[in-house]
mmCIF file with all atom_site columns, C-alpha atoms in Angstrom:
data_model
loop_
_atom_site.group_PDB
_atom_site.id
_atom_site.type_symbol
_atom_site.label_atom_id
_atom_site.label_alt_id
_atom_site.label_comp_id
_atom_site.label_asym_id
_atom_site.label_entity_id
_atom_site.label_seq_id
_atom_site.pdbx_PDB_ins_code
_atom_site.Cartn_x
_atom_site.Cartn_y
_atom_site.Cartn_z
_atom_site.occupancy
_atom_site.B_iso_or_equiv
_atom_site.pdbx_formal_charge
_atom_site.auth_seq_id
_atom_site.auth_comp_id
_atom_site.auth_asym_id
_atom_site.auth_atom_id
_atom_site.pdbx_PDB_model_num
ATOM 1   C CA . MET X 1 1   ? 0.000   0.000   0.000  1.00 78.00 ? 134 MET X CA 1
ATOM 2   C CA . SER X 1 2   ? 1.095   3.569   -0.501 1.00 85.00 ? 135 SER X CA 1
ATOM 3   C CA . ILE X 1 3   ? 2.108   5.603   2.532  1.00 90.00 ? 136 ILE X CA 1
ATOM 4   C CA . GLU X 1 4   ? -0.914  7.854   1.965  1.00 92.00 ? 137 GLU X CA 1
ATOM 5   C CA . ALA X 1 5   ? -3.265  4.848   2.081  1.00 89.00 ? 138 ALA X CA 1
ATOM 6   C CA . CYS X 1 6   ? -1.505  3.424   5.149  1.00 92.00 ? 139 CYS X CA 1
ATOM 7   C CA . ILE X 1 7   ? -1.862  6.740   6.974  1.00 95.00 ? 140 ILE X CA 1
ATOM 8   C CA . ALA X 1 8   ? -5.532  7.043   6.030  1.00 94.00 ? 141 ALA X CA 1
ATOM 9   C CA . HIS X 1 9   ? -6.162  3.511   7.298  1.00 93.00 ? 142 HIS X CA 1
ATOM 10  C CA . ALA X 1 10  ? -4.304  4.195   10.548 1.00 95.00 ? 143 ALA X CA 1
ATOM 11  C CA . ILE X 1 11  ? -6.290  7.376   11.154 1.00 96.00 ? 144 ILE X CA 1
ATOM 12  C CA . ASN X 1 12  ? -9.544  5.584   10.423 1.00 94.00 ? 145 ASN X CA 1
ATOM 13  C CA . SER X 1 13  ? -8.807  2.641   12.695 1.00 94.00 ? 146 SER X CA 1
ATOM 14  C CA . ASP X 1 14  ? -6.683  4.084   15.508 1.00 96.00 ? 147 ASP X CA 1
ATOM 15  C CA . LEU X 1 15  ? -7.638  7.734   15.993 1.00 96.00 ? 148 LEU X CA 1
ATOM 16  C CA . ASP X 1 16  ? -9.772  8.354   19.069 1.00 96.00 ? 149 ASP X CA 1
ATOM 17  C CA . ILE X 1 17  ? -11.086 11.807  18.236 1.00 94.00 ? 150 ILE X CA 1
ATOM 18  C CA . LEU X 1 18  ? -12.369 12.483  21.768 1.00 93.00 ? 151 LEU X CA 1
ATOM 19  C CA . GLU X 1 19  ? -8.982  11.677  23.276 1.00 95.00 ? 152 GLU X CA 1
ATOM 20  C CA . ALA X 1 20  ? -7.111  13.685  20.643 1.00 94.00 ? 153 ALA X CA 1
ATOM 21  C CA . LEU X 1 21  ? -9.506  16.661  20.744 1.00 94.00 ? 154 LEU X CA 1
ATOM 22  C CA . PRO X 1 22  ? -11.316 16.807  24.086 1.00 93.00 ? 155 PRO X CA 1
ATOM 23  C CA . GLU X 1 23  ? -12.412 20.379  23.292 1.00 92.00 ? 156 GLU X CA 1
ATOM 24  C CA . ILE X 1 24  ? -14.878 19.141  20.685 1.00 92.00 ? 157 ILE X CA 1
ATOM 25  C CA . GLN X 1 25  ? -17.276 18.264  23.477 1.00 91.00 ? 158 GLN X CA 1
ATOM 26  C CA . ASP X 1 26  ? -17.867 21.997  23.940 1.00 91.00 ? 159 ASP X CA 1
ATOM 27  C CA . LEU X 1 27  ? -18.362 22.855  20.261 1.00 91.00 ? 160 LEU X CA 1
ATOM 28  C CA . PRO X 1 28  ? -21.783 23.641  18.847 1.00 92.00 ? 161 PRO X CA 1
ATOM 29  C CA . ILE X 1 29  ? -23.040 20.728  16.760 1.00 91.00 ? 162 ILE X CA 1
ATOM 30  C CA . GLU X 1 30  ? -23.063 22.780  13.541 1.00 93.00 ? 163 GLU X CA 1
ATOM 31  C CA . GLN X 1 31  ? -19.292 23.390  13.864 1.00 93.00 ? 164 GLN X CA 1
ATOM 32  C CA . LEU X 1 32  ? -18.344 19.846  14.829 1.00 93.00 ? 165 LEU X CA 1
ATOM 33  C CA . GLU X 1 33  ? -18.107 18.219  11.396 1.00 93.00 ? 166 GLU X CA 1
ATOM 34  C CA . GLN X 1 34  ? -15.999 20.962  9.852  1.00 95.00 ? 167 GLN X CA 1
ATOM 35  C CA . TYR X 1 35  ? -13.702 21.122  12.902 1.00 95.00 ? 168 TYR X CA 1
ATOM 36  C CA . VAL X 1 36  ? -13.060 17.366  12.905 1.00 95.00 ? 169 VAL X CA 1
ATOM 37  C CA . GLU X 1 37  ? -12.599 17.230  9.117  1.00 96.00 ? 170 GLU X CA 1
ATOM 38  C CA . GLN X 1 38  ? -10.023 20.015  9.245  1.00 96.00 ? 171 GLN X CA 1
ATOM 39  C CA . TYR X 1 39  ? -8.184  18.329  12.110 1.00 96.00 ? 172 TYR X CA 1
ATOM 40  C CA . VAL X 1 40  ? -8.055  14.965  10.330 1.00 96.00 ? 173 VAL X CA 1
ATOM 41  C CA . PHE X 1 41  ? -6.867  16.638  7.103  1.00 96.00 ? 174 PHE X CA 1
ATOM 42  C CA . GLN X 1 42  ? -4.071  18.477  8.955  1.00 96.00 ? 175 GLN X CA 1
ATOM 43  C CA . LEU X 1 43  ? -3.134  15.328  10.869 1.00 96.00 ? 176 LEU X CA 1
ATOM 44  C CA . GLN X 1 44  ? -2.867  13.342  7.661  1.00 96.00 ? 177 GLN X CA 1
ATOM 45  C CA . GLU X 1 45  ? -0.703  16.026  6.038  1.00 96.00 ? 178 GLU X CA 1
ATOM 46  C CA . CYS X 1 46  ? 1.566   16.275  9.079  1.00 95.00 ? 179 CYS X CA 1
ATOM 47  C CA . LEU X 1 47  ? 1.990   12.505  9.316  1.00 96.00 ? 180 LEU X CA 1
ATOM 48  C CA . GLN X 1 48  ? 2.650   12.241  5.606  1.00 95.00 ? 181 GLN X CA 1
ATOM 49  C CA . SER X 1 49  ? 5.297   14.959  5.556  1.00 95.00 ? 182 SER X CA 1
ATOM 50  C CA . SER X 1 50  ? 6.969   13.567  8.699  1.00 94.00 ? 183 SER X CA 1
ATOM 51  C CA . ILE X 1 51  ? 7.129   10.068  7.284  1.00 94.00 ? 184 ILE X CA 1
ATOM 52  C CA . LEU X 1 52  ? 8.266   11.099  3.818  1.00 93.00 ? 185 LEU X CA 1
ATOM 53  C CA . GLU X 1 53  ? 10.977  13.409  5.188  1.00 92.00 ? 186 GLU X CA 1
ATOM 54  C CA . GLN X 1 54  ? 12.406  11.294  8.004  1.00 91.00 ? 187 GLN X CA 1
ATOM 55  C CA . GLY X 1 55  ? 10.381  8.127   8.519  1.00 91.00 ? 188 GLY X CA 1
ATOM 56  C CA . SER X 1 56  ? 11.141  5.844   5.592  1.00 89.00 ? 189 SER X CA 1
ATOM 57  C CA . ARG X 1 57  ? 14.105  4.266   7.380  1.00 93.00 ? 190 ARG X CA 1
ATOM 58  C CA . PHE X 1 58  ? 11.855  3.374   10.333 1.00 94.00 ? 191 PHE X CA 1
ATOM 59  C CA . ILE X 1 59  ? 9.297   1.807   8.025  1.00 91.00 ? 192 ILE X CA 1
ATOM 60  C CA . ALA X 1 60  ? 12.026  -0.198  6.265  1.00 90.00 ? 193 ALA X CA 1
ATOM 61  C CA . SER X 1 61  ? 13.340  -1.460  9.613  1.00 93.00 ? 194 SER X CA 1
ATOM 62  C CA . LYS X 1 62  ? 9.777   -1.905  11.003 1.00 93.00 ? 195 LYS X CA 1
ATOM 63  C CA . ASP X 1 63  ? 10.587  0.343   13.977 1.00 95.00 ? 196 ASP X CA 1
ATOM 64  C CA . ALA X 1 64  ? 7.236   1.719   15.138 1.00 96.00 ? 197 ALA X CA 1
ATOM 65  C CA . ALA X 1 65  ? 8.742   3.444   18.191 1.00 96.00 ? 198 ALA X CA 1
ATOM 66  C CA . GLY X 1 66  ? 11.315  5.265   16.056 1.00 96.00 ? 199 GLY X CA 1
ATOM 67  C CA . LEU X 1 67  ? 8.617   6.316   13.595 1.00 96.00 ? 200 LEU X CA 1
ATOM 68  C CA . CYS X 1 68  ? 6.472   7.537   16.483 1.00 96.00 ? 201 CYS X CA 1
ATOM 69  C CA . ALA X 1 69  ? 9.344   9.564   17.968 1.00 96.00 ? 202 ALA X CA 1
ATOM 70  C CA . THR X 1 70  ? 10.068  11.099  14.562 1.00 95.00 ? 203 THR X CA 1
ATOM 71  C CA . CYS X 1 71  ? 6.432   12.096  14.113 1.00 95.00 ? 204 CYS X CA 1
ATOM 72  C CA . LEU X 1 72  ? 6.322   13.620  17.595 1.00 95.00 ? 205 LEU X CA 1
ATOM 73  C CA . GLU X 1 73  ? 9.489   15.620  16.825 1.00 94.00 ? 206 GLU X CA 1
ATOM 74  C CA . HIS X 1 74  ? 7.853   16.908  13.630 1.00 93.00 ? 207 HIS X CA 1
ATOM 75  C CA . GLY X 1 75  ? 4.868   18.252  15.531 1.00 93.00 ? 208 GLY X CA 1
ATOM 76  C CA . VAL X 1 76  ? 2.254   15.526  15.266 1.00 94.00 ? 209 VAL X CA 1
ATOM 77  C CA . GLY X 1 77  ? 0.086   16.465  18.209 1.00 91.00 ? 210 GLY X CA 1
ATOM 78  C CA . LEU X 1 78  ? -1.335  13.160  19.373 1.00 95.00 ? 211 LEU X CA 1
ATOM 79  C CA . PRO X 1 79  ? -0.999  11.316  22.659 1.00 95.00 ? 212 PRO X CA 1
ATOM 80  C CA . PRO X 1 80  ? 2.098   9.086   22.332 1.00 95.00 ? 213 PRO X CA 1
ATOM 81  C CA . GLN X 1 81  ? 0.228   5.818   22.922 1.00 96.00 ? 214 GLN X CA 1
ATOM 82  C CA . MET X 1 82  ? -2.295  6.618   20.195 1.00 97.00 ? 215 MET X CA 1
ATOM 83  C CA . LEU X 1 83  ? 0.426   7.710   17.795 1.00 96.00 ? 216 LEU X CA 1
ATOM 84  C CA . LEU X 1 84  ? 2.454   4.555   18.513 1.00 97.00 ? 217 LEU X CA 1
ATOM 85  C CA . LYS X 1 85  ? -0.589  2.434   17.677 1.00 97.00 ? 218 LYS X CA 1
ATOM 86  C CA . MET X 1 86  ? -1.037  4.382   14.430 1.00 97.00 ? 219 MET X CA 1
ATOM 87  C CA . CYS X 1 87  ? 2.655   3.909   13.573 1.00 97.00 ? 220 CYS X CA 1
ATOM 88  C CA . ARG X 1 88  ? 2.328   0.165   14.127 1.00 96.00 ? 221 ARG X CA 1
ATOM 89  C CA . THR X 1 89  ? -0.644  0.109   11.763 1.00 95.00 ? 222 THR X CA 1
ATOM 90  C CA . ILE X 1 90  ? 1.227   2.152   9.145  1.00 95.00 ? 223 ILE X CA 1
ATOM 91  C CA . ILE X 1 91  ? 4.222   -0.193  9.282  1.00 93.00 ? 224 ILE X CA 1
ATOM 92  C CA . GLN X 1 92  ? 2.033   -3.283  9.158  1.00 91.00 ? 225 GLN X CA 1
ATOM 93  C CA . LEU X 1 93  ? 0.038   -2.017  6.174  1.00 88.00 ? 226 LEU X CA 1
ATOM 94  C CA . SER X 1 94  ? 3.111   -0.818  4.285  1.00 86.00 ? 227 SER X CA 1
ATOM 95  C CA . THR X 1 95  ? 3.943   -4.462  3.515  1.00 79.00 ? 228 THR X CA 1
ATOM 96  C CA . VAL X 1 96  ? 0.461   -5.184  2.136  1.00 71.00 ? 229 VAL X CA 1
ATOM 97  C CA . ASP X 1 97  ? -0.142  -5.029  -1.595 1.00 64.00 ? 230 ASP X CA 1
ATOM 98  C CA . ALA X 1 98  ? -3.888  -4.496  -2.118 1.00 64.00 ? 231 ALA X CA 1
ATOM 99  C CA . GLN X 1 99  ? -5.778  -3.832  -5.324 1.00 69.00 ? 232 GLN X CA 1
ATOM 100 C CA . PHE X 1 100 ? -9.456  -3.034  -5.678 1.00 69.00 ? 233 PHE X CA 1
ATOM 101 C CA . VAL X 1 101 ? -11.176 -5.665  -7.835 1.00 78.00 ? 234 VAL X CA 1
ATOM 102 C CA . LEU X 1 102 ? -14.906 -4.860  -7.786 1.00 80.00 ? 235 LEU X CA 1
ATOM 103 C CA . GLU X 1 103 ? -17.907 -3.894  -5.698 1.00 84.00 ? 236 GLU X CA 1
ATOM 104 C CA . ASN X 1 104 ? -20.844 -6.302  -5.539 1.00 84.00 ? 237 ASN X CA 1
ATOM 105 C CA . PRO X 1 105 ? -24.522 -5.197  -5.741 1.00 87.00 ? 238 PRO X CA 1
ATOM 106 C CA . GLU X 1 106 ? -24.753 -5.145  -1.925 1.00 87.00 ? 239 GLU X CA 1
ATOM 107 C CA . GLY X 1 107 ? -21.955 -2.560  -1.793 1.00 82.00 ? 240 GLY X CA 1
ATOM 108 C CA . THR X 1 108 ? -19.225 -4.862  -0.463 1.00 84.00 ? 241 THR X CA 1
ATOM 109 C CA . SER X 1 109 ? -15.799 -4.218  -1.949 1.00 78.00 ? 242 SER X CA 1
ATOM 110 C CA . LEU X 1 110 ? -13.539 -7.039  -3.074 1.00 75.00 ? 243 LEU X CA 1
ATOM 111 C CA . TYR X 1 111 ? -9.762  -6.584  -2.955 1.00 71.00 ? 244 TYR X CA 1
ATOM 112 C CA . TYR X 1 112 ? -6.837  -8.699  -4.086 1.00 70.00 ? 245 TYR X CA 1
ATOM 113 C CA . MET X 1 113 ? -4.255  -8.718  -1.299 1.00 68.00 ? 246 MET X CA 1
ATOM 114 C CA . LYS X 1 114 ? -0.683  -9.908  -1.152 1.00 68.00 ? 247 LYS X CA 1
ATOM 115 C CA . MET X 1 115 ? 1.065   -9.820  2.208  1.00 58.00 ? 248 MET X CA 1
ATOM 116 C CA . ALA X 1 116 ? 4.626   -10.360 3.331  1.00 59.00 ? 249 ALA X CA 1
ATOM 117 C CA . ILE X 1 117 ? 4.756   -12.210 6.622  1.00 55.00 ? 250 ILE X CA 1
#
């Protein structure tokens, strides 16, 4: 998978938005969606630039802690435990080769996957 796809997957599966942004509990409901979308977009950009600039060696060596420390140094503002979990997901998914095949009438997507174990 591409780094961009790995990051998107990690955000989707490992980001706890209430832990990362406790202030959203006080936002008016009409501002909530835009606020969270902007945060996720900025988080994805920050993770991507951190990984592309300094993190490729940690992905190659499968060092989630090193990748996490690099992201923290580059200003990724997440709790370390959450970020470490995301880095583990990114590293794990970076070895997966997945290709979209089709979507059935029920809306379920079918992918071809090749994994290195």
